[in-house]
CSV table of C-alpha atoms in Angstrom, one decimal:
chain,number,residue,atom,x,y,z
A,1,MET,CA,163.1,-134.0,224.3
A,2,ALA,CA,164.4,-137.3,225.5
A,3,ASN,CA,167.8,-138.2,226.6
A,4,ILE,CA,169.3,-141.0,224.5
A,5,LEU,CA,172.6,-142.7,225.3
A,6,ILE,CA,174.5,-144.5,222.5
A,7,THR,CA,177.2,-146.4,224.3
A,8,HIS,CA,179.9,-146.5,221.5
A,9,GLY,CA,181.2,-144.1,218.9
A,10,VAL,CA,179.4,-145.9,216.0
A,11,PRO,CA,178.7,-144.0,212.7
A,12,MET,CA,175.9,-141.5,213.3
A,13,GLU,CA,174.4,-141.9,209.8
A,14,GLY,CA,171.2,-143.6,210.3
A,15,PHE,CA,170.3,-141.9,213.6
A,16,ALA,CA,169.0,-138.9,211.9
A,17,ARG,CA,165.5,-139.5,213.0
A,18,LEU,CA,166.7,-139.0,216.6
A,19,ALA,CA,167.9,-135.5,215.8
A,20,ARG,CA,165.3,-133.9,217.9
A,21,GLN,CA,166.3,-135.7,221.0
A,22,ASN,CA,169.2,-135.1,223.3
A,23,LEU,CA,171.9,-137.7,222.2
A,24,ARG,CA,175.0,-138.6,224.1
A,25,GLN,CA,177.7,-140.6,222.4
A,26,PRO,CA,181.5,-140.9,222.8
A,27,PRO,CA,183.9,-139.9,220.0
A,28,LYS,CA,184.0,-142.1,216.8
A,29,GLY,CA,185.7,-145.5,217.6
A,30,GLU,CA,185.6,-145.0,221.3
A,31,SER,CA,183.2,-146.3,224.1
A,32,PHE,CA,182.2,-145.1,227.5
A,33,SER,CA,183.9,-146.8,230.3
A,34,ARG,CA,182.0,-149.0,232.8
A,35,ASP,CA,182.4,-146.3,235.5
A,36,ASP,CA,181.1,-143.6,233.0
A,37,MET,CA,178.2,-145.8,232.2
A,38,LEU,CA,177.3,-146.4,235.9
A,39,SER,CA,177.5,-142.7,236.6
A,40,MET,CA,175.3,-141.5,233.8
A,41,LEU,CA,172.7,-144.3,233.1
A,42,SER,CA,170.1,-142.8,235.5
A,43,ASP,CA,169.9,-139.7,233.2
A,44,PHE,CA,168.7,-141.5,230.1
A,45,ASP,CA,165.3,-142.4,228.7
A,46,ALA,CA,166.6,-144.9,226.3
A,47,VAL,CA,169.9,-146.7,225.6
A,48,VAL,CA,171.4,-148.0,222.4
A,49,ALA,CA,173.7,-150.7,223.6
A,50,CYS,CA,176.6,-151.5,221.4
A,51,GLY,CA,178.4,-153.6,224.2
A,52,ALA,CA,177.8,-154.9,227.7
A,53,MET,CA,174.8,-154.0,229.8
A,54,ASP,CA,174.9,-156.1,232.9
A,55,ARG,CA,172.7,-156.3,236.0
A,56,THR,CA,174.4,-153.4,237.8
A,57,MET,CA,174.0,-151.2,234.7
A,58,MET,CA,170.4,-152.1,234.4
A,59,GLU,CA,169.8,-151.2,238.0
A,60,ARG,CA,171.1,-147.8,237.3
A,61,ALA,CA,169.0,-147.3,234.1
A,62,THR,CA,165.9,-146.2,236.3
A,63,ARG,CA,164.5,-143.9,233.6
A,64,ALA,CA,165.0,-146.2,230.6
A,65,LYS,CA,161.9,-147.0,228.6
A,66,LEU,CA,164.0,-149.2,226.3
A,67,VAL,CA,167.4,-150.8,225.9
A,68,VAL,CA,168.0,-151.8,222.2
A,69,SER,CA,171.0,-153.8,221.0
A,70,TYR,CA,172.8,-152.3,218.1
A,71,GLY,CA,172.7,-155.6,216.1
A,72,ALA,CA,171.2,-159.0,216.1
A,73,GLY,CA,173.2,-160.4,219.0
A,74,TYR,CA,172.3,-159.6,222.6
A,75,ASP,CA,174.4,-162.1,224.7
A,76,SER,CA,176.2,-159.1,226.3
A,77,ILE,CA,172.9,-157.7,227.6
A,78,ASP,CA,171.4,-159.1,230.8
A,79,VAL,CA,167.9,-159.6,229.5
A,80,ALA,CA,166.9,-161.5,232.7
A,81,ALA,CA,167.9,-158.5,234.9
A,82,ALA,CA,166.1,-156.1,232.6
A,83,THR,CA,163.0,-158.2,232.7
A,84,ALA,CA,163.1,-158.3,236.6
A,85,LEU,CA,163.4,-154.5,236.5
A,86,GLY,CA,160.7,-154.1,234.0
A,87,ILE,CA,163.0,-152.6,231.3
A,88,PRO,CA,162.1,-153.7,227.7
A,89,VAL,CA,165.0,-155.0,225.6
A,90,ALA,CA,164.9,-155.1,221.8
A,91,HIS,CA,167.3,-156.0,219.0
A,92,VAL,CA,167.4,-155.4,215.3
A,93,PRO,CA,167.9,-159.0,213.9
A,94,ASP,CA,166.9,-158.4,210.3
A,95,THR,CA,169.6,-156.0,209.7
A,96,VAL,CA,172.6,-158.3,209.4
A,97,THR,CA,171.3,-161.4,207.8
A,98,GLU,CA,172.7,-160.9,204.3
A,99,SER,CA,176.1,-159.4,205.3
A,100,THR,CA,176.8,-162.2,207.8
A,101,ALA,CA,175.6,-165.0,205.6
A,102,GLU,CA,177.8,-163.6,202.8
A,103,LEU,CA,180.7,-163.5,205.2
A,104,ALA,CA,180.1,-167.1,206.3
A,105,MET,CA,180.3,-168.1,202.6
A,106,ALA,CA,183.4,-166.1,202.1
A,107,HIS,CA,185.0,-168.0,204.8
A,108,LEU,CA,183.7,-171.3,203.5
A,109,LEU,CA,185.1,-170.7,200.0
A,110,ALA,CA,188.4,-169.3,201.2
A,111,VAL,CA,189.3,-172.0,203.7
A,112,THR,CA,188.2,-174.9,201.4
A,113,ARG,CA,190.2,-173.4,198.5
A,114,ARG,CA,193.0,-172.4,200.7
A,115,VAL,CA,192.9,-168.8,199.6
A,116,GLY,CA,194.4,-167.3,202.7
A,117,GLU,CA,197.2,-169.9,202.9
A,118,LEU,CA,198.2,-169.5,199.3
A,119,ASP,CA,197.9,-165.7,199.3
A,120,ARG,CA,200.5,-165.7,202.2
A,121,ARG,CA,202.7,-168.2,200.5
A,122,LEU,CA,202.7,-166.3,197.2
A,123,ARG,CA,203.6,-163.0,199.0
A,124,GLU,CA,206.3,-164.5,201.3
A,125,ALA,CA,208.1,-166.9,198.9
A,126,ASP,CA,211.5,-166.1,197.5
A,127,SER,CA,210.4,-167.9,194.4
A,128,THR,CA,206.8,-168.6,193.4
A,129,ARG,CA,207.6,-171.2,190.8
A,130,ASP,CA,206.8,-174.3,193.0
A,131,LEU,CA,203.4,-173.0,193.8
A,132,PHE,CA,202.5,-173.2,190.2
A,133,THR,CA,203.6,-176.9,189.8
A,134,MET,CA,200.9,-179.1,188.4
A,135,GLY,CA,199.0,-180.8,191.2
A,136,GLN,CA,200.0,-178.4,193.9
A,137,SER,CA,197.7,-176.2,196.0
A,138,MET,CA,194.8,-178.6,195.9
A,139,GLY,CA,191.5,-177.5,197.4
A,140,VAL,CA,188.0,-179.0,198.0
A,141,LEU,CA,185.0,-178.9,195.7
A,142,LEU,CA,181.9,-178.0,197.5
A,143,ASP,CA,179.4,-179.4,194.9
A,144,GLY,CA,178.1,-182.7,196.4
A,145,MET,CA,179.4,-182.0,199.9
A,146,THR,CA,177.2,-181.9,203.0
A,147,LEU,CA,176.8,-178.5,204.8
A,148,GLY,CA,175.6,-178.8,208.4
A,149,VAL,CA,173.9,-175.7,209.7
A,150,VAL,CA,173.7,-175.3,213.5
A,151,GLY,CA,171.0,-172.7,214.2
A,152,MET,CA,168.4,-172.4,211.3
A,153,GLY,CA,167.4,-168.9,212.0
A,154,ARG,CA,167.5,-165.9,209.6
A,155,ILE,CA,171.2,-166.2,208.9
A,156,GLY,CA,171.4,-170.0,209.0
A,157,ALA,CA,168.6,-170.3,206.5
A,158,ARG,CA,170.3,-167.9,204.2
A,159,VAL,CA,173.6,-169.8,204.5
A,160,ALA,CA,171.7,-173.0,203.7
A,161,GLU,CA,170.3,-171.3,200.6
A,162,PHE,CA,173.7,-170.3,199.4
A,163,GLY,CA,175.0,-173.8,200.1
A,164,ARG,CA,172.2,-175.3,197.9
A,165,PHE,CA,173.1,-173.0,195.2
A,166,LEU,CA,176.6,-174.4,195.2
A,167,GLY,CA,175.3,-177.9,195.0
A,168,MET,CA,175.7,-178.8,198.6
A,169,ARG,CA,173.4,-181.2,200.6
A,170,VAL,CA,172.1,-179.4,203.6
A,171,VAL,CA,171.3,-180.7,207.0
A,172,TYR,CA,170.6,-178.6,210.1
A,173,HIS,CA,170.3,-178.8,213.8
A,174,SER,CA,167.8,-176.5,215.6
A,175,ARG,CA,165.7,-176.5,218.8
A,176,GLY,CA,162.6,-177.1,216.7
A,177,ILE,CA,161.6,-178.3,213.3
A,178,LYS,CA,161.6,-175.5,210.7
A,179,PRO,CA,159.0,-175.1,207.9
A,180,PHE,CA,159.9,-175.7,204.3
A,181,SER,CA,159.7,-171.9,203.8
A,182,VAL,CA,162.8,-171.7,206.1
A,183,ALA,CA,164.7,-174.9,205.8
A,184,GLY,CA,163.8,-176.0,202.3
A,185,ASN,CA,164.4,-179.6,201.9
A,186,ALA,CA,167.2,-179.7,204.6
A,187,ARG,CA,166.9,-182.6,207.0
A,188,ARG,CA,166.9,-181.9,210.8
A,189,LEU,CA,169.4,-183.9,212.7
A,190,PRO,CA,170.6,-184.3,216.3
A,191,LEU,CA,173.8,-182.4,216.7
A,192,ALA,CA,176.0,-185.4,217.0
A,193,GLU,CA,174.7,-187.0,213.8
A,194,LEU,CA,175.0,-183.6,212.0
A,195,LEU,CA,178.7,-183.5,213.0
A,196,ARG,CA,179.4,-186.9,211.8
A,197,GLN,CA,177.7,-186.4,208.5
A,198,SER,CA,178.9,-182.9,207.5
A,199,ASP,CA,181.8,-181.9,205.5
A,200,VAL,CA,181.3,-178.2,206.5
A,201,VAL,CA,179.7,-177.2,209.8
A,202,SER,CA,178.6,-173.6,210.0
A,203,LEU,CA,177.5,-172.1,213.4
A,204,HIS,CA,174.6,-169.7,213.4
A,205,CYS,CA,172.9,-170.0,216.8
A,206,PRO,CA,172.8,-167.3,219.5
A,207,LEU,CA,175.1,-167.6,222.5
A,208,THR,CA,173.0,-168.6,225.5
A,209,PRO,CA,173.9,-170.8,228.6
A,210,ASP,CA,172.5,-173.8,226.5
A,211,THR,CA,174.8,-173.0,223.5
A,212,TYR,CA,178.0,-172.1,225.4
A,213,HIS,CA,180.7,-174.5,224.0
A,214,ILE,CA,178.1,-176.3,221.9
A,215,LEU,CA,181.1,-177.5,220.0
A,216,GLY,CA,183.4,-178.7,222.8
A,217,ARG,CA,186.1,-181.3,222.8
A,218,GLU,CA,183.7,-184.2,222.6
A,219,GLN,CA,181.7,-182.7,219.8
A,220,LEU,CA,184.7,-181.6,217.7
A,221,ALA,CA,185.9,-185.3,218.0
A,222,LEU,CA,182.8,-186.4,216.1
A,223,MET,CA,183.7,-184.3,213.1
A,224,ARG,CA,185.4,-185.9,210.2
A,225,PRO,CA,189.1,-185.1,209.8
A,226,THR,CA,188.4,-183.7,206.4
A,227,ALA,CA,185.8,-181.4,207.7
A,228,PHE,CA,185.8,-177.7,208.0
A,229,LEU,CA,184.2,-175.4,210.6
A,230,ILE,CA,182.8,-171.9,210.0
A,231,ASN,CA,181.9,-169.6,212.8
A,232,THR,CA,180.5,-166.1,212.2
A,233,SER,CA,178.3,-166.2,215.2
A,234,ARG,CA,179.9,-166.0,218.6
A,235,GLY,CA,183.3,-167.2,219.7
A,236,LYS,CA,182.2,-168.9,222.9
A,237,LEU,CA,180.1,-171.4,220.9
A,238,THR,CA,183.3,-173.3,220.6
A,239,ASP,CA,185.9,-174.5,223.0
A,240,GLU,CA,188.7,-172.6,221.3
A,241,PRO,CA,191.7,-174.5,222.9
A,242,ALA,CA,190.1,-177.8,221.8
A,243,LEU,CA,189.5,-176.4,218.3
A,244,ILE,CA,193.0,-175.2,218.0
A,245,GLU,CA,194.4,-178.6,219.1
A,246,ALA,CA,192.1,-180.3,216.5
A,247,LEU,CA,193.4,-177.9,213.9
A,248,GLU,CA,197.0,-178.4,214.8
A,249,THR,CA,196.9,-182.2,214.9
A,250,GLY,CA,195.0,-182.6,211.7
A,251,ARG,CA,191.9,-183.9,213.3
A,252,LEU,CA,190.0,-181.1,211.6
A,253,ALA,CA,190.9,-179.9,208.1
A,254,GLY,CA,190.4,-176.2,208.6
A,255,ALA,CA,188.2,-173.3,209.9
A,256,GLY,CA,187.0,-170.0,208.9
A,257,LEU,CA,186.5,-167.8,212.0
A,258,ASP,CA,185.0,-164.2,212.3
A,259,VAL,CA,184.6,-164.5,216.1
A,260,PHE,CA,186.9,-165.6,218.9
A,261,GLU,CA,186.4,-166.8,222.5
A,262,THR,CA,188.7,-164.1,224.0
A,263,GLU,CA,188.1,-161.4,221.5
A,264,PRO,CA,189.4,-158.7,220.9
A,265,GLU,CA,192.4,-160.8,221.7
A,266,VAL,CA,193.1,-163.6,219.3
A,267,SER,CA,195.3,-166.6,220.2
A,268,ALA,CA,198.7,-166.5,218.7
A,269,ARG,CA,198.5,-170.3,218.1
A,270,LEU,CA,195.3,-169.8,216.1
A,271,ARG,CA,196.9,-166.9,214.1
A,272,LYS,CA,199.9,-169.1,213.1
A,273,LEU,CA,197.7,-171.9,211.6
A,274,PRO,CA,197.8,-172.0,207.7
A,275,ASN,CA,194.5,-173.9,207.5
A,276,VAL,CA,192.5,-171.1,209.1
A,277,THR,CA,191.0,-167.9,207.7
A,278,LEU,CA,190.5,-165.2,210.2
A,279,THR,CA,188.6,-161.9,210.2
A,280,PRO,CA,188.1,-159.4,213.2
A,281,HIS,CA,184.3,-159.8,213.7
A,282,ILE,CA,183.2,-158.0,210.6
A,283,GLY,CA,179.9,-159.5,209.8
A,284,SER,CA,178.0,-156.1,209.8
A,285,ASN,CA,181.0,-154.1,208.6
A,286,ILE,CA,179.3,-152.6,205.5
A,287,PRO,CA,178.2,-148.9,205.5
A,288,GLY,CA,174.7,-149.6,204.3
A,289,VAL,CA,174.2,-152.4,207.0
A,290,ARG,CA,175.5,-150.1,209.7
A,291,ARG,CA,173.2,-147.4,208.5
A,292,ARG,CA,170.2,-149.7,208.6
A,293,MET,CA,171.2,-151.0,212.1
A,294,ALA,CA,171.1,-147.3,213.3
A,295,GLU,CA,167.9,-146.6,211.6
A,296,GLU,CA,166.1,-149.5,213.1
A,297,CYS,CA,167.6,-148.9,216.5
A,298,ALA,CA,166.3,-145.3,216.3
A,299,GLN,CA,162.8,-146.3,215.3
A,300,ARG,CA,162.5,-148.7,218.2
A,301,VAL,CA,163.6,-145.9,220.5
A,302,LEU,CA,161.0,-143.5,219.1
A,303,ASP,CA,158.3,-146.2,219.3
A,304,ALA,CA,159.2,-146.9,223.0
A,305,LEU,CA,159.1,-143.1,223.9
A,306,ALA,CA,155.8,-142.8,222.1
A,307,GLY,CA,154.3,-145.7,224.0
A,308,THR,CA,154.2,-147.9,221.0
A,309,ARG,CA,155.5,-151.4,221.5
A,310,PRO,CA,158.8,-151.7,219.7
A,311,ALA,CA,159.5,-154.6,217.3
A,312,ASN,CA,161.6,-157.5,218.2
A,313,LEU,CA,161.3,-157.2,222.0
A,314,LEU,CA,163.2,-159.8,223.7
A,315,ASN,CA,161.1,-159.7,226.9
A,316,PRO,CA,157.7,-158.7,225.7
A,317,LYS,CA,155.9,-159.5,228.9
A,318,VAL,CA,157.4,-156.3,230.5
A,319,TRP,CA,156.1,-153.9,227.9
A,320,PRO,CA,152.6,-153.2,229.5
A,321,ARG,CA,154.3,-152.7,232.9
A,322,ARG,CA,156.8,-150.2,231.5
A,323,ALA,CA,154.4,-148.4,229.2
């Protein structure tokens, strides 16, 4: 029987295949403190990481045959430190593609048709008559518009597919040229040119040192004043103060945001803006998606314990050393 640490109180449905193992998990909705983690990590054979795993934590995980990220993202896990220590790190990227892509499209449709703004105005108005006046509450038709996808991975490719279905022209920026099976007829552009051409820019790249503030003040200034930004990836991809300023001054038409630079805190200035739709990082918040995330994490743990190379290793070179 192996000792398995699940760092947060996520739903246990889906972890059933680990029932024969010794599981340690905080109560539902809670998480272990950093001090708790540091004191207990040396006791565990595998870790399901739902939050940060920094170098110091990795150094304490002396028995770990695997650290697996509970989701597609892994920017909070120090993969370099794990690699130096010979600890394999995996993630479960296929689990959240549909749910995150759908959320990106929900934000895209909501902000371009002013759904959030008009919902609030209808609820708060003393009289709703003016809101029904002919020619009021105008939105944007997506058919014929240009969708710029930054990061043509699993989620970005699905968003591109949705955009084409709505009649949008799709362009993309990615580290390499993607095959037709992934990008369809989308044209690959340098980031600056994509920003100049796009009516909607949707971010789908991972957060790395190279992509931190990939949309900074200079890049945001390249976007059209009629353009919209969608971010369901990571908040630190954008310079949030610069984004807020662009939204406040009309240099950007609107934004749909599921992620924030300082989350779980969200800027009061951002929350006051009528031309922004906001959700609290809910890309995977669907019961079936969470169950699949748990199932795939559990399978990767079992594979590692059995000496079988887990799928989606982020540092595959360490596997022979750890096995």
